Amino acid sequence: MPDEKPRILTGDTPTGNLHLGHWVGSLENRVKLQDAYDCYFLIANMHAFTTRADKPAEIRASTIEIVKDWIACGIDPERSTFVLQTEIPAIAELTWYLAMLLPFNRVMRNPTLKTELETKGLGDNYSFGFPMYTVGQCADILIFRPELVPVGEDQVAHIEPCREVARRFDQMYCGVDPQTEDADYVKAGGLFPIPDAKIGRIARLIGTDGVNKMSKSLNNAIYLTDTFKQIKKKMGGLYTGRSAMDEPGDINNSLFQYVRAFIDDESRVKELETKYAAGDNIGDGHIKVEVAEAIDKLLAPMRERRAPYEGADGDDKILALLREHTAKANAVAEETLYEAKKAMGLDFGRRTIAVV
Ligand code: TRP
């Protein structure tokens, strides 16, 4: 029975196509964990409005696109549940209650939030809703009562307040003793488990500029939808600082991060490392092509899984899937919200939600 498995909740804000940094940082984990866990994957389309409220059409398109990316990656709609944030009202409601349990200054000190304010150039003019998404993220997670949250390194700072708020709720409203070990909160009568973050095998994949973390906004990303030609071109432009085939190379440079990340054959990786370090007649250009081929091999099955959704009716198929999954997500979320409100003395009746 899938429902007896421990749960996972994680997700992405729909801001455009996913890239290799997302794959090694989190997507790969999600695909692997589908068997052992009951998985919920959230499309944080409400959060997309915190910085792009003026671009609803873009947000809608990205919402559909991200589901295609996920399916391409191997997230299986038969086994895992897609959670469309704006159709799960319990998330927004729980956000309010949790907001009361987090000090305002604690929210504003979140380093990920601060970085975003800088990189997005939001200055002093960001909306009230922008910092609120960090509380919303706690609710996204806790409404599914998951044990595990597989995320990229940049999201870990969001998981900590979620853990704090879960402990506080359980202590305040469920009578859990503050001395309780994190792993035992539910056993001790708490509603919310204290979820663990799980980071992917490569915390920060360097971009094709060879300097910065791979990111859409820095224009240094290889997308899951890129063709072999595009991959080869982007890899070709990767800066390593090395100039000749007989110059000993640094096997900790950006190129070798890619070698280790994407070439499966361990012995080939070792061989490349040895030759490169010795400057043994091996050019960067050759290795770049080999890496591009390895990446293409990874992406080929993704192209195949995406194909059924590329036709004229592709978007409609995704929308139908989302509607179907919304029912399951709401059933779980409503149950948690009811239990949370009951713990708070707010059990004034049951309700059901139908999206038709
Ligand atoms: N903030 C995440 C991002 O931008 C998306 C997100 C929203 C999320 N709610 C979440 C991730 C809950 C994990 C768990 O990528």
PDB file of C-alpha atoms in Angstrom, residues 2 11 15 52 89-90 93 98 114 121 126 154 182 184 202 214 217 234 247 272-273 275 295 303 314 318 336:
ATOM      1  CA  PRO A   2       1.657   3.251  -1.130  1.00  0.00           C
ATOM      2  CA  GLY A  11       9.014  21.188  -5.060  1.00  0.00           C
ATOM      3  CA  THR A  15      10.363  30.137 -13.197  1.00  0.00           C
ATOM      4  CA  ARG A  52       6.348  38.277 -10.705  1.00  0.00           C
ATOM      5  CA  PRO A  89      -6.292  26.043   0.156  1.00  0.00           C
ATOM      6  CA  ALA A  90      -5.139  24.274   3.325  1.00  0.00           C
ATOM      7  CA  GLU A  93      -4.557  28.594   5.823  1.00  0.00           C
ATOM      8  CA  LEU A  98       2.440  29.026  11.420  1.00  0.00           C
ATOM      9  CA  LYS A 114      18.650  37.805   1.752  1.00  0.00           C
ATOM     10  CA  GLY A 121      17.637  43.394  -7.213  1.00  0.00           C
ATOM     11  CA  TYR A 126       9.758  43.993  -2.355  1.00  0.00           C
ATOM     12  CA  ASP A 154      20.170  26.678  -1.465  1.00  0.00           C
ATOM     13  CA  ASP A 182      13.384  15.276  16.794  1.00  0.00           C
ATOM     14  CA  ASP A 184      10.235  11.065  18.262  1.00  0.00           C
ATOM     15  CA  ILE A 202      26.364  17.551  -5.979  1.00  0.00           C
ATOM     16  CA  MET A 214      24.585  27.071 -12.597  1.00  0.00           C
ATOM     17  CA  SER A 217      19.571  34.147 -14.393  1.00  0.00           C
ATOM     18  CA  LYS A 234      27.902  25.283 -24.100  1.00  0.00           C
ATOM     19  CA  GLU A 247      50.172  21.401 -19.606  1.00  0.00           C
ATOM     20  CA  LEU A 272      41.019  11.064 -17.526  1.00  0.00           C
ATOM     21  CA  GLU A 273      42.095  12.416 -14.148  1.00  0.00           C
ATOM     22  CA  LYS A 275      46.210  11.915 -17.888  1.00  0.00           C
ATOM     23  CA  ILE A 295      25.165  14.532 -20.764  1.00  0.00           C
ATOM     24  CA  ARG A 303      13.427  13.640 -24.436  1.00  0.00           C
ATOM     25  CA  GLY A 314       0.292  18.414 -24.520  1.00  0.00           C
ATOM     26  CA  ILE A 318      -0.794  18.179 -18.136  1.00  0.00           C
ATOM     27  CA  THR A 336      -3.695  17.659   8.285  1.00  0.00           C
TER      28      THR A 336
END
